[in-house]
mmCIF file of C-alpha atoms in Angstrom:
data_model
loop_
_atom_site.group_PDB
_atom_site.id
_atom_site.type_symbol
_atom_site.label_atom_id
_atom_site.label_comp_id
_atom_site.label_asym_id
_atom_site.label_seq_id
_atom_site.Cartn_x
_atom_site.Cartn_y
_atom_site.Cartn_z
ATOM 1 C CA MET A 291 117.485 -9.902 149.217
ATOM 2 C CA GLU A 292 115.541 -6.862 150.408
ATOM 3 C CA ILE A 293 117.668 -3.757 150.979
ATOM 4 C CA PRO A 294 116.403 -1.510 153.838
ATOM 5 C CA TYR A 295 116.548 1.898 152.110
ATOM 6 C CA ALA A 296 114.138 3.746 154.384
ATOM 7 C CA ASP A 297 116.070 3.233 157.641
ATOM 8 C CA GLU A 298 119.589 4.707 157.566
ATOM 9 C CA LYS A 299 120.902 2.510 160.412
ATOM 10 C CA ALA A 300 119.513 -0.664 158.819
ATOM 11 C CA LEU A 301 120.921 0.409 155.445
ATOM 12 C CA ASP A 302 124.347 0.954 157.018
ATOM 13 C CA ALA A 303 124.200 -2.448 158.734
ATOM 14 C CA HIS A 304 123.166 -4.157 155.489
ATOM 15 C CA CYS A 305 125.819 -2.468 153.342
ATOM 16 C CA MET A 306 128.786 -2.219 155.716
ATOM 17 C CA PRO A 307 129.927 -5.821 155.020
ATOM 18 C CA ILE A 308 130.058 -4.885 151.327
ATOM 19 C CA THR A 309 132.011 -1.651 151.875
ATOM 20 C CA ARG A 310 134.438 -3.514 154.166
ATOM 21 C CA GLY A 311 134.987 -6.179 151.486
ATOM 22 C CA GLU A 312 133.475 -8.997 153.568
ATOM 23 C CA ARG A 313 131.046 -9.874 150.781
ATOM 24 C CA GLN A 314 130.244 -8.697 147.263
ATOM 25 C CA ALA A 315 127.130 -6.865 146.161
ATOM 26 C CA SER A 316 124.626 -9.302 144.679
ATOM 27 C CA SER A 317 123.000 -6.749 142.342
ATOM 28 C CA PRO A 318 123.523 -3.273 140.907
ATOM 29 C CA ALA A 319 120.975 -1.901 143.427
ATOM 30 C CA GLU A 320 122.932 -3.379 146.307
ATOM 31 C CA LEU A 321 126.201 -2.006 144.921
ATOM 32 C CA MET A 322 124.629 1.426 144.486
ATOM 33 C CA ALA A 323 123.311 1.342 148.067
ATOM 34 C CA SER A 324 126.754 0.325 149.342
ATOM 35 C CA ARG A 325 128.298 3.247 147.448
ATOM 36 C CA TYR A 326 125.786 5.605 149.094
ATOM 37 C CA VAL A 327 126.878 4.226 152.493
ATOM 38 C CA ALA A 328 130.519 4.616 151.450
ATOM 39 C CA TYR A 329 129.911 8.320 150.813
ATOM 40 C CA ARG A 330 128.215 8.562 154.236
ATOM 41 C CA ILE A 331 131.207 7.086 156.049
ATOM 42 C CA GLY A 332 133.992 8.454 153.828
ATOM 43 C CA ALA A 333 135.098 5.077 152.412
ATOM 44 C CA ILE A 334 136.692 6.610 149.322
ATOM 45 C CA ASP A 335 138.902 3.569 148.631
ATOM 46 C CA TYR A 336 135.749 1.456 148.331
ATOM 47 C CA LEU A 337 134.236 3.962 145.897
ATOM 48 C CA VAL A 338 137.342 3.673 143.739
ATOM 49 C CA ASP A 339 137.465 -0.135 143.972
ATOM 50 C CA SER A 340 133.770 -0.493 143.089
ATOM 51 C CA ASN A 341 134.171 1.691 140.003
ATOM 52 C CA ASP A 342 134.582 0.079 136.575
ATOM 53 C CA PRO A 343 138.304 -0.660 136.042
ATOM 54 C CA LYS A 344 138.155 1.179 132.692
ATOM 55 C CA THR A 345 137.142 4.483 134.327
ATOM 56 C CA ARG A 346 138.662 4.067 137.781
ATOM 57 C CA ASP A 347 141.565 6.428 137.009
ATOM 58 C CA ASP A 348 139.103 9.219 136.149
ATOM 59 C CA ILE A 349 137.871 9.511 139.741
ATOM 60 C CA ASP A 350 138.810 12.710 141.552
ATOM 61 C CA GLN A 351 139.415 11.155 144.968
ATOM 62 C CA ALA A 352 140.060 14.483 146.679
ATOM 63 C CA ALA A 353 136.738 15.892 145.441
ATOM 64 C CA ALA A 354 134.878 12.726 146.469
ATOM 65 C CA LYS A 355 136.456 12.894 149.933
ATOM 66 C CA ASP A 356 135.642 16.589 150.276
ATOM 67 C CA TRP A 357 131.991 16.078 149.263
ATOM 68 C CA SER A 358 131.701 13.067 151.561
ATOM 69 C CA GLU A 359 132.999 15.089 154.515
ATOM 70 C CA ARG A 360 130.898 18.199 153.879
ATOM 71 C CA ALA A 361 127.568 16.470 153.173
ATOM 72 C CA THR A 362 125.253 14.914 155.728
ATOM 73 C CA PHE A 363 123.396 12.144 153.947
ATOM 74 C CA THR A 364 119.756 11.878 154.988
ATOM 75 C CA GLY A 365 118.059 9.361 152.733
ATOM 76 C CA LEU A 366 118.148 6.998 149.798
ATOM 77 C CA GLU A 367 115.286 6.028 147.527
ATOM 78 C CA ILE A 368 115.528 3.479 144.732
ATOM 79 C CA VAL A 369 113.184 4.730 142.025
ATOM 80 C CA ASN A 370 113.668 1.961 139.460
ATOM 81 C CA THR A 371 115.964 -0.881 138.471
ATOM 82 C CA GLU A 372 116.397 -2.527 135.081
ATOM 83 C CA GLN A 373 118.206 -5.778 134.445
ATOM 84 C CA GLY A 374 120.941 -6.621 136.971
ATOM 85 C CA GLY A 375 119.568 -10.061 137.732
ATOM 86 C CA PRO A 376 121.559 -13.262 138.264
ATOM 87 C CA GLN A 377 121.809 -13.922 134.511
ATOM 88 C CA ASP A 378 122.469 -10.310 133.433
ATOM 89 C CA GLU A 379 125.835 -8.724 132.724
ATOM 90 C CA THR A 380 124.547 -5.143 132.910
ATOM 91 C CA GLY A 381 122.056 -3.247 134.996
ATOM 92 C CA GLU A 382 120.659 0.190 135.641
ATOM 93 C CA VAL A 383 119.549 1.807 138.892
ATOM 94 C CA GLU A 384 117.652 5.068 139.167
ATOM 95 C CA PHE A 385 117.889 6.556 142.647
ATOM 96 C CA ILE A 386 117.394 9.684 144.687
ATOM 97 C CA ALA A 387 119.902 10.509 147.422
ATOM 98 C CA ARG A 388 119.091 13.270 149.860
ATOM 99 C CA TYR A 389 121.683 15.223 151.816
ATOM 100 C CA THR A 390 122.253 18.518 153.542
ATOM 101 C CA MET A 391 125.234 20.796 153.056
ATOM 102 C CA LYS A 392 125.788 24.135 154.756
ATOM 103 C CA GLY A 393 122.271 23.911 156.199
ATOM 104 C CA ALA A 394 120.575 23.526 152.809
ATOM 105 C CA GLN A 395 118.763 20.371 151.740
ATOM 106 C CA HIS A 396 119.755 18.844 148.407
ATOM 107 C CA VAL A 397 118.471 16.053 146.192
ATOM 108 C CA HIS A 398 120.706 14.043 143.846
ATOM 109 C CA HIS A 399 118.599 12.141 141.282
ATOM 110 C CA GLU A 400 120.649 9.854 139.059
ATOM 111 C CA ARG A 401 120.338 6.950 136.633
ATOM 112 C CA SER A 402 123.446 4.780 136.978
ATOM 113 C CA GLN A 403 124.853 2.049 134.755
ATOM 114 C CA PHE A 404 126.547 -1.066 136.128
ATOM 115 C CA ARG A 405 128.277 -4.090 134.617
ATOM 116 C CA ARG A 406 129.402 -7.431 135.907
ATOM 117 C CA ILE A 407 132.999 -8.525 135.369
ATOM 118 C CA GLU A 408 133.942 -12.053 136.406
ATOM 119 C CA GLY A 409 130.910 -12.265 138.699
ATOM 120 C CA ARG A 410 131.439 -8.889 140.411
ATOM 121 C CA TRP A 411 129.299 -5.777 139.870
ATOM 122 C CA TYR A 412 130.956 -2.433 139.112
ATOM 123 C CA PHE A 413 129.652 1.119 138.753
ATOM 124 C CA VAL A 414 130.191 2.314 135.165
ATOM 125 C CA SER A 415 128.619 5.762 134.906
ATOM 126 C CA GLY A 416 125.763 7.911 136.080
ATOM 127 C CA ASP A 417 123.599 10.580 134.514
ATOM 128 C CA ARG A 418 121.664 13.127 136.524
ATOM 129 C CA VAL A 419 117.933 13.025 136.013
ATOM 130 C CA SER A 420 116.546 16.521 135.542
ATOM 131 C CA ALA A 421 113.111 17.667 136.533
ATOM 132 C CA PRO A 422 110.822 18.098 133.538
ATOM 133 C CA PRO A 423 110.619 21.680 132.280
ATOM 134 C CA VAL A 424 107.837 23.836 133.711
ATOM 135 C CA ARG A 425 105.256 24.654 131.066
ATOM 136 C CA ASN A 426 102.603 27.334 131.251
ATOM 137 C CA VAL A 427 99.334 25.548 130.565
ATOM 138 C CA GLY A 428 97.099 28.610 130.934
ATOM 139 C CA PRO A 429 95.615 30.473 127.986
ATOM 140 C CA LYS A 430 98.021 32.574 125.970
ATOM 141 C CA ILE A 431 97.484 36.304 126.284
ATOM 142 C CA GLY A 432 97.611 38.276 123.058
ATOM 143 C CA ARG A 433 99.253 41.678 122.886
ATOM 144 C CA ASN A 434 95.905 43.402 122.190
ATOM 145 C CA ASP A 435 93.917 41.443 124.817
ATOM 146 C CA PRO A 436 92.861 43.166 128.036
ATOM 147 C CA CYS A 437 95.585 42.862 130.661
ATOM 148 C CA PRO A 438 94.802 40.077 133.156
ATOM 149 C CA CYS A 439 95.846 42.337 136.055
ATOM 150 C CA GLY A 440 92.493 44.149 135.713
ATOM 151 C CA SER A 441 93.857 47.592 134.841
ATOM 152 C CA GLY A 442 91.569 47.941 131.806
ATOM 153 C CA LYS A 443 94.579 48.579 129.546
ATOM 154 C CA LYS A 444 95.707 46.381 126.694
ATOM 155 C CA TYR A 445 98.285 43.800 127.743
ATOM 156 C CA LYS A 446 100.975 45.356 125.492
ATOM 157 C CA LYS A 447 100.547 48.743 127.244
ATOM 158 C CA CYS A 448 100.461 47.306 130.787
ATOM 159 C CA CYS A 449 102.121 44.135 132.132
ATOM 160 C CA GLY A 450 103.257 43.051 128.648
ATOM 161 C CA ALA A 451 105.380 46.188 128.363
ATOM 162 C CA ARG A 452 107.525 44.919 131.254
ATOM 163 C CA ALA A 453 108.089 41.492 129.702
#
């Protein structure tokens, strides 16, 4: 079943029956999308219920509620899924959730683990995905090389002295 990630209203309509308990998520991606919608609408009980029973008690419900109320969710993108098919007992979903808070735009990029227990999918854990480190790919400037600022001085006596 195709999940309408790009359109927030269609995503809400698709996932609301899951968050209301009218049907179960058919895949880890669908469960993850329903959890995103649950944060949008403040359905904290659903977030707790859809969490793995082994880690359910670790959830800070007050913090989840606070974040849900303060954030305005603006978009969901599924980057990748692994496993989570009809025959699988585990699955992984990498996603990007966008939201604004206090006027600033934020991006939450996560790789989440899921497992199926007695036919039902549960969220197990998630790890933030960091941007790769920025690397300087330009030529390295030696201490005795002319300063690239054009002063005519050696780098160590000009801009390199400030570094």
